[in-house]
């Protein structure tokens, strides 16, 4: 049922060739292609391993990075029921309470909104041709290696299953977001090995990886530093910073590409 794609590609490239003499149009096309590569809407693979190494360095292969030696979060949805993804709005909140020994208590909250005001005009939301109208989702949450799941929301179709891989701890579950409603799922887990010595100081790094093929989505990150910690350097600059009994740094990012957060502090 997707045989038409080859014909579409051929038409696109034919049209591109006719526009090659138009420098302004060519510039716009190359700009769109570059953005699509950077944001993982297009991914590249070559038979030549040397080319693959170069593509990996540029971040154009869609390669999943390891969750070893630093904190890590990648939220991956797989729509198992219909074609409603363009009408689903997802937001992720990540809270981490770091301890002096480098361990942490983490909480990842994933919010879904499936509004009728958007879906009603979405041609992909059509039960007659595209399956059930509700959003039936296999959710995977990739976390750092050696994560221990403490608790999970009960509004899932089955209890989360934890899979250990050589590079990640993957929490997998099934969930449904009914049409014209919202759902929120929360995972609480313990992490270790996400802080490293950095000279006489300590360095915490978090890699937020984007799911290929998805639009940019808001991610809110709140990191509470260990008791007595003093911030030396932070990248990127936090959206907010609070000091009560301990220092808390808040970051707000649009996950159009993979993002790193780095905090260097002393005890």
XYZ file of N, CA and C in Angstrom:
801
model
N 0.809 -1.203 0.000
C 0.000 0.000 0.000
C 0.849 1.262 0.000
N 2.181 1.090 0.056
C 3.064 2.256 0.024
C 3.912 2.284 -1.246
N 3.443 1.586 -2.288
C 4.183 1.559 -3.543
C 4.292 2.942 -4.172
N 3.362 3.833 -3.818
C 3.356 5.172 -4.417
C 4.568 5.999 -4.002
N 5.252 5.597 -2.906
C 6.351 6.417 -2.383
C 7.465 6.567 -3.410
N 7.783 5.480 -4.133
C 8.847 5.556 -5.138
C 8.496 6.573 -6.214
N 7.230 6.596 -6.624
C 6.802 7.562 -7.639
C 6.870 8.987 -7.104
N 6.523 9.164 -5.830
C 6.598 10.492 -5.216
C 8.041 10.975 -5.177
N 8.976 10.091 -4.755
C 10.386 10.469 -4.721
C 10.875 10.872 -6.114
N 10.497 10.082 -7.122
C 10.937 10.390 -8.484
C 10.423 11.759 -8.925
N 9.170 12.057 -8.593
C 8.603 13.359 -8.959
C 9.307 14.495 -8.227
N 9.652 14.265 -6.961
C 10.350 15.295 -6.182
C 11.701 15.617 -6.806
N 12.461 14.560 -7.143
C 13.790 14.804 -7.700
C 13.708 15.405 -9.105
N 12.712 15.012 -9.887
C 12.533 15.641 -11.200
C 12.254 17.133 -11.042
N 11.397 17.464 -10.107
C 11.059 18.866 -9.857
C 12.277 19.634 -9.357
N 13.075 18.977 -8.514
C 14.275 19.612 -7.983
C 15.230 19.973 -9.120
N 15.384 19.060 -10.079
C 16.297 19.313 -11.189
C 15.841 20.502 -12.027
N 14.532 20.658 -12.168
C 14.036 21.801 -12.947
C 14.255 23.118 -12.216
N 14.403 23.036 -10.874
C 14.624 24.245 -10.078
C 16.107 24.544 -9.863
N 16.990 23.690 -10.380
C 18.417 23.831 -10.077
C 18.991 25.166 -10.551
N 18.380 25.748 -11.583
C 18.879 27.038 -12.072
C 18.431 28.196 -11.196
N 17.479 27.947 -10.317
C 16.965 28.983 -9.414
C 17.735 28.886 -8.099
N 18.725 29.753 -7.915
C 19.601 29.656 -6.746
C 18.837 29.856 -5.444
N 17.844 30.746 -5.456
C 17.077 30.991 -4.235
C 16.278 29.752 -3.833
N 15.637 29.114 -4.812
C 14.875 27.898 -4.518
C 15.798 26.777 -4.059
N 16.956 26.663 -4.706
C 17.913 25.622 -4.317
C 18.390 25.826 -2.888
N 18.649 27.079 -2.520
C 19.078 27.377 -1.153
C 18.008 26.982 -0.144
N 16.757 27.272 -0.468
C 15.662 26.902 0.438
C 15.545 25.382 0.565
N 15.710 24.687 -0.546
C 15.612 23.224 -0.523
C 16.728 22.631 0.320
N 17.966 23.101 0.095
C 19.084 22.580 0.885
C 18.919 22.921 2.361
N 18.381 24.104 2.655
C 18.133 24.461 4.050
C 17.124 23.541 4.696
N 16.059 23.212 3.958
C 15.041 22.300 4.488
C 15.609 20.900 4.690
N 16.442 20.448 3.751
C 17.060 19.128 3.888
C 17.995 19.074 5.092
N 18.788 20.128 5.268
C 19.707 20.164 6.400
C 18.941 20.126 7.715
N 17.872 20.896 7.801
C 17.069 20.893 9.027
C 16.444 19.525 9.259
N 15.973 18.889 8.192
C 15.377 17.557 8.332
C 16.402 16.541 8.825
N 17.641 16.667 8.381
C 18.708 15.784 8.860
C 19.017 16.060 10.328
N 19.135 17.334 10.679
C 19.468 17.696 12.054
C 18.379 17.276 13.032
N 17.111 17.352 12.600
C 15.989 17.052 13.488
C 15.495 15.608 13.349
N 16.249 14.777 12.629
C 15.970 13.337 12.515
C 14.668 13.021 11.791
N 14.300 13.851 10.840
C 13.191 13.504 9.960
C 13.706 12.727 8.750
N 14.992 12.889 8.463
C 15.698 12.091 7.465
C 16.929 11.524 8.151
N 17.191 10.231 7.946
C 18.383 9.592 8.507
C 19.129 8.871 7.396
N 20.429 8.810 7.518
C 21.267 8.273 6.457
C 21.993 7.010 6.906
N 22.099 6.069 5.967
C 22.900 4.863 6.196
C 23.597 4.516 4.889
N 24.884 4.139 4.989
C 25.669 3.796 3.811
C 26.268 2.405 3.967
N 26.520 1.761 2.847
C 27.221 0.479 2.879
C 28.679 0.678 3.278
N 29.218 1.867 3.004
C 30.599 2.204 3.351
C 30.652 2.618 4.826
N 31.357 1.847 5.639
C 31.401 2.112 7.075
C 32.078 3.439 7.392
N 32.999 3.872 6.547
C 33.657 5.162 6.785
C 32.660 6.316 6.641
N 31.765 6.198 5.677
C 30.726 7.216 5.540
C 29.778 7.195 6.733
N 29.478 6.001 7.232
C 28.610 5.905 8.408
C 29.243 6.563 9.623
N 30.558 6.428 9.778
C 31.239 7.075 10.897
C 31.097 8.595 10.804
N 31.248 9.128 9.592
C 31.103 10.575 9.410
C 29.673 11.021 9.698
N 28.703 10.247 9.233
C 27.296 10.578 9.463
C 26.968 10.523 10.951
N 27.540 9.538 11.654
C 27.317 9.447 13.103
C 27.854 10.678 13.820
N 29.030 11.143 13.408
C 29.612 12.330 14.030
C 28.727 13.557 13.815
N 28.096 13.631 12.676
C 27.205 14.755 12.375
C 25.841 14.610 13.038
N 25.550 13.409 13.552
C 24.251 13.174 14.175
C 23.137 12.960 13.172
N 23.472 12.477 11.987
C 22.490 12.317 10.915
C 22.059 10.865 10.704
N 22.496 9.962 11.552
C 22.172 8.544 11.355
C 20.988 8.085 12.197
N 20.585 8.904 13.179
C 19.539 8.470 14.100
C 20.035 7.501 15.144
N 21.354 7.364 15.271
C 21.935 6.411 16.216
C 21.545 6.751 17.650
N 21.181 5.732 18.398
C 20.897 5.926 19.817
C 22.201 5.849 20.595
N 22.480 6.884 21.385
C 23.703 6.927 22.169
C 23.544 6.091 23.430
N 24.658 5.627 23.950
C 24.637 4.801 25.160
C 24.319 5.651 26.389
N 23.663 5.029 27.355
C 23.383 5.694 28.625
C 24.358 5.243 29.691
N 25.638 5.400 29.425
C 26.698 4.936 30.319
C 27.594 6.115 30.678
N 27.848 6.319 31.970
C 28.746 7.372 32.418
C 28.093 8.732 32.535
N 26.819 8.811 32.245
C 26.077 10.072 32.348
C 24.598 9.737 32.447
N 23.794 10.732 32.768
C 22.348 10.531 32.826
C 21.793 10.524 31.402
N 20.639 9.887 31.252
C 20.116 9.678 29.900
C 18.600 9.547 29.950
N 17.937 10.123 28.946
C 16.491 9.952 28.826
C 16.088 10.035 27.359
N 15.367 9.009 26.925
C 14.762 9.011 25.594
C 13.387 8.366 25.707
N 12.364 9.110 25.335
C 10.985 8.622 25.394
C 10.547 8.288 23.970
N 10.117 7.038 23.770
C 9.782 6.555 22.426
C 8.358 6.014 22.417
N 7.536 6.549 21.535
C 6.165 6.077 21.344
C 6.074 5.237 20.078
N 5.218 4.221 20.110
C 4.893 3.438 18.917
C 3.375 3.305 18.853
N 2.768 3.994 17.909
C 1.317 3.968 17.746
C 0.917 2.617 17.152
N 0.170 1.821 17.904
C -0.196 0.477 17.469
C -1.630 0.390 16.951
N -2.353 1.512 16.944
C -3.767 1.412 16.628
C -4.259 2.212 15.446
N -3.648 3.381 15.158
C -4.178 4.223 14.088
C -3.095 5.170 13.581
N -3.506 6.284 13.001
C -2.566 7.252 12.420
C -2.712 8.622 13.075
N -3.010 8.652 14.360
C -3.391 9.899 15.034
C -2.225 10.718 15.568
N -0.985 10.330 15.280
C 0.164 10.977 15.920
C 0.187 12.494 15.772
N -0.227 13.007 14.620
C -0.153 14.456 14.411
C -1.151 15.214 15.273
N -2.101 14.503 15.873
C -3.073 15.147 16.770
C -2.767 14.893 18.239
N -1.659 14.217 18.515
C -1.247 13.925 19.888
C -0.158 14.909 20.291
N -0.332 15.560 21.417
C 0.671 16.492 21.931
C 1.281 15.896 23.194
N 2.595 15.747 23.181
C 3.295 15.101 24.289
C 4.244 16.088 24.953
N 4.332 16.019 26.260
C 5.248 16.857 27.030
C 5.909 15.998 28.095
N 7.208 16.217 28.296
C 7.984 15.416 29.244
C 8.543 16.319 30.337
N 8.434 15.854 31.576
C 9.041 16.536 32.721
C 9.962 15.549 33.420
N 11.192 15.993 33.681
C 12.181 15.134 34.337
C 12.688 15.830 35.589
N 12.534 15.172 36.734
C 13.011 15.695 38.017
C 14.048 14.734 38.579
N 15.164 15.274 39.052
C 16.219 14.444 39.626
C 16.703 15.046 40.931
N 16.771 14.211 41.951
C 17.285 14.596 43.268
C 18.630 13.906 43.451
N 19.721 14.658 43.234
C 21.069 14.101 43.332
C 21.530 14.035 44.778
N 22.274 12.969 45.096
C 22.842 12.796 46.425
C 24.360 12.964 46.378
N 24.968 13.071 47.541
C 26.411 13.327 47.617
C 27.228 12.178 47.031
N 26.699 10.953 47.079
C 27.444 9.808 46.557
C 27.240 9.602 45.058
N 26.542 10.519 44.399
C 26.345 10.425 42.953
C 25.107 9.664 42.532
N 24.410 9.047 43.474
C 23.148 8.396 43.142
C 22.047 9.445 43.046
N 20.910 9.044 42.516
C 19.817 10.000 42.377
C 18.471 9.313 42.360
N 17.467 10.024 42.809
C 16.073 9.575 42.690
C 15.440 10.398 41.561
N 15.055 9.716 40.489
C 14.548 10.383 39.289
C 13.055 10.131 39.127
N 12.398 11.101 38.517
C 10.977 10.959 38.209
C 10.728 11.530 36.813
N 10.264 10.666 35.919
C 9.919 11.081 34.563
C 8.407 11.068 34.412
N 7.852 12.208 34.009
C 6.411 12.344 33.821
C 6.140 12.658 32.354
N 5.283 11.862 31.733
C 4.959 12.029 30.315
C 3.475 12.343 30.205
N 3.171 13.503 29.653
C 1.783 13.956 29.531
C 1.355 13.921 28.068
N 0.158 13.406 27.835
C -0.411 13.322 26.490
C -1.723 14.098 26.440
N -1.913 14.838 25.361
C -3.175 15.542 25.127
C -3.660 15.174 23.722
N -4.911 14.726 23.625
C -5.486 14.276 22.355
C -6.806 15.024 22.149
N -6.739 16.314 21.787
C -7.945 17.155 21.757
C -8.770 16.975 20.480
N -10.064 16.949 20.657
C -10.967 16.827 19.506
C -10.862 18.040 18.593
N -10.607 19.233 19.153
C -10.543 20.449 18.339
C -9.445 20.354 17.281
N -8.421 19.526 17.536
C -7.366 19.299 16.546
C -7.667 18.054 15.719
N -8.023 16.969 16.393
C -8.203 15.687 15.715
C -9.376 15.690 14.744
N -10.397 16.498 15.018
C -11.583 16.500 14.157
C -11.267 16.938 12.733
N -10.238 17.755 12.567
C -9.856 18.219 11.232
C -8.627 17.489 10.694
N -8.225 16.414 11.361
C -7.061 15.626 10.952
C -7.542 14.463 10.086
N -7.214 14.439 8.793
C -7.686 13.347 7.929
C -7.148 11.980 8.332
N -6.073 11.953 9.125
C -5.522 10.674 9.570
C -6.320 10.063 10.709
N -7.166 10.856 11.361
C -8.008 10.333 12.445
C -9.360 9.979 11.830
N -9.450 8.764 11.344
C -10.648 8.306 10.633
C -10.817 6.816 10.890
N -11.691 6.426 11.827
C -11.839 5.009 12.181
C -12.190 4.114 10.998
N -12.861 4.669 9.989
C -13.261 3.841 8.848
C -12.059 3.312 8.083
N -11.006 4.114 8.012
C -9.847 3.732 7.212
C -8.586 3.482 8.037
N -8.490 4.082 9.224
C -7.226 4.050 9.959
C -7.332 3.412 11.338
N -8.338 2.615 11.582
C -8.418 1.892 12.849
C -9.102 2.691 13.940
N -9.084 2.122 15.135
C -9.786 2.702 16.284
C -9.406 4.165 16.491
N -10.318 4.921 17.055
C -10.095 6.362 17.186
C -9.216 6.702 18.383
N -9.166 5.844 19.404
C -8.315 6.098 20.571
C -6.849 5.862 20.215
N -5.968 6.480 20.993
C -4.522 6.358 20.776
C -4.002 5.193 21.606
N -3.612 4.121 20.931
C -3.099 2.908 21.577
C -1.592 2.886 21.376
N -0.841 2.967 22.459
C 0.583 3.280 22.382
C 1.437 2.284 23.159
N 2.527 1.828 22.511
C 3.581 1.128 23.239
C 4.637 2.161 23.609
N 4.796 2.401 24.888
C 5.706 3.428 25.395
C 6.990 2.783 25.890
N 8.121 3.316 25.417
C 9.430 2.891 25.908
C 10.147 4.109 26.497
N 10.659 3.945 27.698
C 11.429 5.002 28.346
C 12.832 4.458 28.581
N 13.790 4.966 27.811
C 15.179 4.538 27.934
C 15.872 5.402 28.983
N 16.466 4.752 29.964
C 17.128 5.424 31.076
C 18.570 4.936 31.161
N 19.383 5.496 32.059
C 20.779 5.061 32.130
C 20.911 3.586 32.504
N 22.046 3.037 32.173
C 22.360 1.667 32.573
C 22.297 1.548 34.097
N 21.779 0.415 34.553
C 21.696 0.096 35.990
C 20.676 0.953 36.744
N 19.633 1.388 36.056
C 18.523 2.068 36.722
C 17.646 1.039 37.431
N 17.110 1.417 38.595
C 16.196 0.544 39.342
C 14.825 1.208 39.404
N 13.819 0.574 38.804
C 12.465 1.126 38.810
C 11.860 0.987 40.198
N 11.346 2.094 40.739
C 10.742 2.107 42.072
C 9.223 2.005 41.985
N 8.621 2.807 41.125
C 7.164 2.799 41.010
C 6.758 3.343 39.651
N 5.495 3.079 39.284
C 4.953 3.562 38.019
C 3.468 3.824 38.175
N 2.963 4.728 37.352
C 1.528 4.999 37.355
C 0.756 3.720 37.046
N -0.462 3.653 37.561
C -1.278 2.461 37.367
C -2.250 2.586 36.203
N -2.227 3.723 35.497
C -3.165 3.927 34.390
C -2.608 3.409 33.066
N -2.018 2.207 33.095
C -1.505 1.570 31.892
C -2.269 0.274 31.648
N -2.129 -0.268 30.446
C -2.827 -1.506 30.107
C -2.147 -2.725 30.703
N -0.882 -2.568 31.040
C -0.167 -3.644 31.723
C 0.952 -3.029 32.547
N 1.399 -3.768 33.543
C 2.486 -3.267 34.383
C 3.752 -3.110 33.545
N 4.527 -2.051 33.784
C 5.759 -1.860 33.021
C 6.718 -3.038 33.184
N 7.398 -3.358 32.108
C 8.423 -4.398 32.099
C 9.772 -3.714 31.919
N 10.757 -4.127 32.702
C 12.092 -3.538 32.642
C 13.013 -4.473 31.866
N 13.631 -3.939 30.821
C 14.580 -4.696 30.016
C 15.969 -4.093 30.212
N 16.931 -4.943 30.502
C 18.315 -4.510 30.655
C 19.073 -4.816 29.374
N 19.725 -3.811 28.817
C 20.546 -3.984 27.629
C 21.986 -3.628 27.994
N 22.949 -3.855 27.118
C 24.329 -3.478 27.436
C 24.532 -1.974 27.612
N 23.574 -1.157 27.144
C 23.773 0.296 27.160
C 22.682 1.088 27.871
N 21.546 0.459 28.182
C 20.421 1.184 28.776
C 19.611 0.281 29.690
N 18.781 0.917 30.497
C 17.663 0.243 31.152
C 16.403 0.776 30.480
N 15.615 -0.130 29.908
C 14.452 0.256 29.111
C 13.174 -0.172 29.825
N 12.302 0.787 30.101
C 11.014 0.512 30.741
C 9.939 0.558 29.660
N 9.186 -0.539 29.522
C 8.225 -0.677 28.426
C 6.838 -0.958 28.988
N 5.833 -0.287 28.434
C 4.456 -0.544 28.841
C 3.513 -0.212 27.692
N 2.251 -0.595 27.852
C 1.196 -0.266 26.898
C 0.207 0.679 27.557
N -0.281 1.645 26.809
C -1.211 2.620 27.372
C -2.178 3.107 26.297
N -3.278 3.679 26.730
C -4.273 4.236 25.821
C -4.599 5.665 26.232
N -4.704 6.542 25.237
C -5.224 7.891 25.457
C -6.549 7.973 24.699
N -7.674 7.974 25.398
C -8.964 8.051 24.706
C -9.091 9.345 23.905
N -9.855 9.264 22.837
C -10.124 10.430 21.985
C -10.688 11.579 22.818
N -10.183 12.775 22.557
C -10.616 13.999 23.240
C -10.405 13.914 24.753
N -9.224 13.456 25.143
C -8.897 13.381 26.567
C -7.397 13.553 26.742
N -6.956 13.456 27.972
C -5.537 13.583 28.297
C -5.157 12.495 29.292
N -3.897 12.091 29.247
C -3.381 11.101 30.187
C -1.990 11.532 30.640
N -1.612 11.067 31.813
C -0.272 11.345 32.334
C 0.281 10.073 32.947
N 1.502 9.742 32.576
C 2.171 8.558 33.114
C 3.452 8.993 33.812
N 3.722 8.403 34.967
C 4.894 8.796 35.752
C 5.677 7.565 36.188
N 6.995 7.648 36.019
C 7.914 6.604 36.462
C 8.873 7.196 37.483
N 9.107 6.468 38.569
C 10.087 6.869 39.574
C 11.152 5.788 39.641
N 12.414 6.199 39.611
C 13.490 5.205 39.591
C 14.760 5.800 40.185
N 15.657 4.912 40.585
C 16.950 5.313 41.141
C 18.028 5.157 40.083
N 18.942 6.125 40.043
C 20.049 6.092 39.098
C 21.373 6.071 39.852
N 22.403 5.634 39.158
C 23.767 5.666 39.706
C 24.734 5.799 38.538
N 25.935 6.262 38.832
C 26.937 6.385 37.781
C 26.714 7.537 36.825
N 25.909 8.527 37.226
C 25.643 9.667 36.342
C 26.481 10.889 36.699
N 27.271 10.785 37.757
C 28.149 11.877 38.193
C 29.584 11.368 38.162
N 30.502 12.216 37.693
C 31.900 11.812 37.611
C 32.791 12.900 38.198
N 33.955 12.472 38.693
C 34.938 13.433 39.183
C 35.433 14.274 38.012
N 35.607 15.569 38.260
C 36.037 16.502 37.222
C 37.079 17.411 37.852
N 38.341 16.942 37.851
C 39.374 17.624 38.619
C 39.052 17.501 40.092
N 39.009 18.622 40.788
C 38.636 18.617 42.203
C 37.133 18.819 42.391
N 36.401 18.856 41.280
C 34.963 19.094 41.330
C 34.203 17.859 40.848
N 32.906 18.050 40.607
C 32.053 16.965 40.134
C 31.264 17.446 38.927
N 31.017 16.502 38.008
C 30.285 16.854 36.789
C 29.098 15.910 36.593
N 27.934 16.531 36.403
C 26.716 15.794 36.063
C 26.325 16.166 34.641
N 26.022 15.151 33.823
C 25.583 15.398 32.448
C 24.322 14.586 32.162
N 23.405 15.213 31.459
C 22.166 14.566 31.031
C 22.044 14.692 29.519
N 21.844 13.555 28.855
C 21.581 13.554 27.420
C 20.097 13.274 27.196
N 19.427 14.225 26.560
C 18.034 14.055 26.150
C 18.037 13.741 24.661
N 17.632 12.525 24.306
C 17.614 12.170 22.888
C 16.204 12.242 22.330
N 16.120 12.796 21.134
C 14.837 12.943 20.452
C 14.480 11.662 19.711
N 13.217 11.288 19.760
C 12.737 10.175 18.949
C 12.703 10.609 17.492
N 13.367 9.860 16.596
C 13.349 10.243 15.184
C 11.928 10.327 14.632
N 11.731 11.303 13.742
C 10.458 11.442 13.062
C 9.401 12.213 13.810
N 9.707 12.685 15.009
C 8.722 13.425 15.799
C 8.988 14.925 15.697
N 7.943 15.720 15.929
C 8.126 17.165 15.956
C 8.771 17.566 17.282
N 9.238 18.801 17.343
C 9.830 19.304 18.585
C 8.783 19.302 19.687
N 9.187 18.861 20.881
C 8.256 18.841 22.003
C 8.916 19.473 23.222
N 8.115 20.069 24.109
C 8.685 20.717 25.293
C 9.133 19.696 26.331
N 10.302 19.938 26.891
C 10.833 19.109 27.978
C 11.256 20.041 29.105
N 10.771 19.767 30.289
C 11.131 20.538 31.475
C 11.999 19.662 32.368
N 13.164 20.169 32.748
C 14.115 19.412 33.569
C 14.399 20.189 34.846
N 14.304 19.513 35.985
C 14.637 20.117 37.272
C 15.649 19.222 37.980
N 16.815 19.788 38.261
C 17.893 19.054 38.921
C 18.132 19.676 40.290
N 17.972 18.881 41.340
C 18.288 19.315 42.702
C 19.666 18.777 43.058
N 20.593 19.679 43.359
C 21.970 19.283 43.647
C 22.090 18.732 45.063
N 23.174 17.997 45.342
C 23.354 17.422 46.678
C 23.457 18.504 47.754
N 23.192 18.157 48.991
C 23.343 19.123 50.091
C 24.759 19.697 50.117
N 24.861 21.017 50.214
C 26.159 21.676 50.294
C 26.832 21.935 48.965
N 26.240 21.507 47.847
C 26.868 21.692 46.539
C 26.812 23.152 46.114
N 27.875 23.599 45.444
C 27.948 24.958 44.903
C 28.210 24.875 43.403
N 27.386 25.538 42.626
C 27.497 25.491 41.173
C 28.715 26.281 40.708
N 29.486 25.679 39.801
C 30.629 26.352 39.199
C 30.315 26.763 37.764
N 29.751 25.824 36.999
C 29.422 26.134 35.606
C 28.224 25.299 35.172
N 27.378 25.904 34.350
C 26.176 25.225 33.857
C 26.034 25.501 32.364
N 25.666 24.480 31.611
C 25.392 24.635 30.183
C 24.231 23.718 29.795
N 23.214 24.285 29.137
C 22.986 25.702 28.836
C 22.571 26.458 30.093
N 22.396 27.744 29.969
C 21.960 28.531 31.125
C 20.571 28.069 31.562
N 20.370 27.880 32.857
C 19.052 27.431 33.327
C 17.997 28.510 33.148
N 16.757 28.074 32.966
C 15.644 29.018 32.875
C 15.359 29.646 34.223
N 15.662 28.902 35.286
C 15.460 29.409 36.650
C 16.410 28.671 37.575
N 16.745 29.325 38.685
C 17.648 28.738 39.676
C 17.193 29.172 41.060
N 17.019 28.189 41.944
C 16.502 28.466 43.280
C 17.454 27.891 44.320
N 17.518 28.556 45.463
C 18.284 28.046 46.592
C 17.422 28.147 47.835
N 16.979 27.010 48.328
C 16.286 26.945 49.608
C 17.234 26.221 50.556
N 16.949 24.994 50.897
C 17.937 24.215 51.642
C 19.019 23.699 50.702
N 18.646 23.494 49.424
C 19.574 23.007 48.406
C 19.336 23.777 47.115
N 20.308 23.680 46.208
C 20.186 24.384 44.930
C 19.385 23.547 43.941
N 18.450 24.201 43.262
C 17.644 23.561 42.230
C 17.782 24.362 40.946
N 18.095 23.670 39.858
C 18.231 24.302 38.550
C 17.137 23.771 37.635
N 16.469 24.688 36.942
C 15.381 24.308 36.044
C 15.744 24.677 34.609
N 15.525 23.733 33.708
C 15.810 23.931 32.288
C 14.528 23.676 31.494
N 14.294 24.509 30.491
C 13.154 24.315 29.596
C 13.692 24.265 28.170
N 13.543 23.129 27.536
C 14.102 22.950 26.197
C 13.006 22.516 25.232
N 13.214 22.859 23.977
C 12.381 22.345 22.895
C 13.189 21.249 22.217
N 12.716 20.027 22.321
C 13.510 18.886 21.873
C 13.341 18.677 20.363
N 13.893 19.614 19.600
C 13.918 19.473 18.146
C 15.122 18.658 17.707
N 16.172 18.666 18.533
C 17.383 17.874 18.315
C 17.808 17.310 19.669
N 18.800 16.434 19.667
C 19.331 15.936 20.930
C 19.914 17.093 21.737
N 19.745 17.033 23.048
C 20.224 18.113 23.917
C 21.058 17.545 25.064
N 22.154 18.240 25.358
C 22.974 17.934 26.537
C 22.756 19.016 27.593
N 22.699 18.591 28.842
C 22.719 19.503 29.987
C 23.911 19.106 30.851
N 24.727 20.081 31.218
C 25.932 19.804 32.014
C 25.982 20.745 33.212
N 26.244 20.174 34.375
C 26.385 20.960 35.606
C 27.688 20.544 36.281
N 28.562 21.504 36.506
C 29.801 21.257 37.251
C 29.663 21.944 38.605
N 29.923 21.192 39.648
C 29.735 21.738 40.996
C 30.822 21.208 41.925
N 30.968 21.884 43.054
C 31.906 21.427 44.078
C 31.138 21.162 45.366
N 31.711 20.314 46.182
C 31.075 19.937 47.446
C 31.792 20.633 48.609
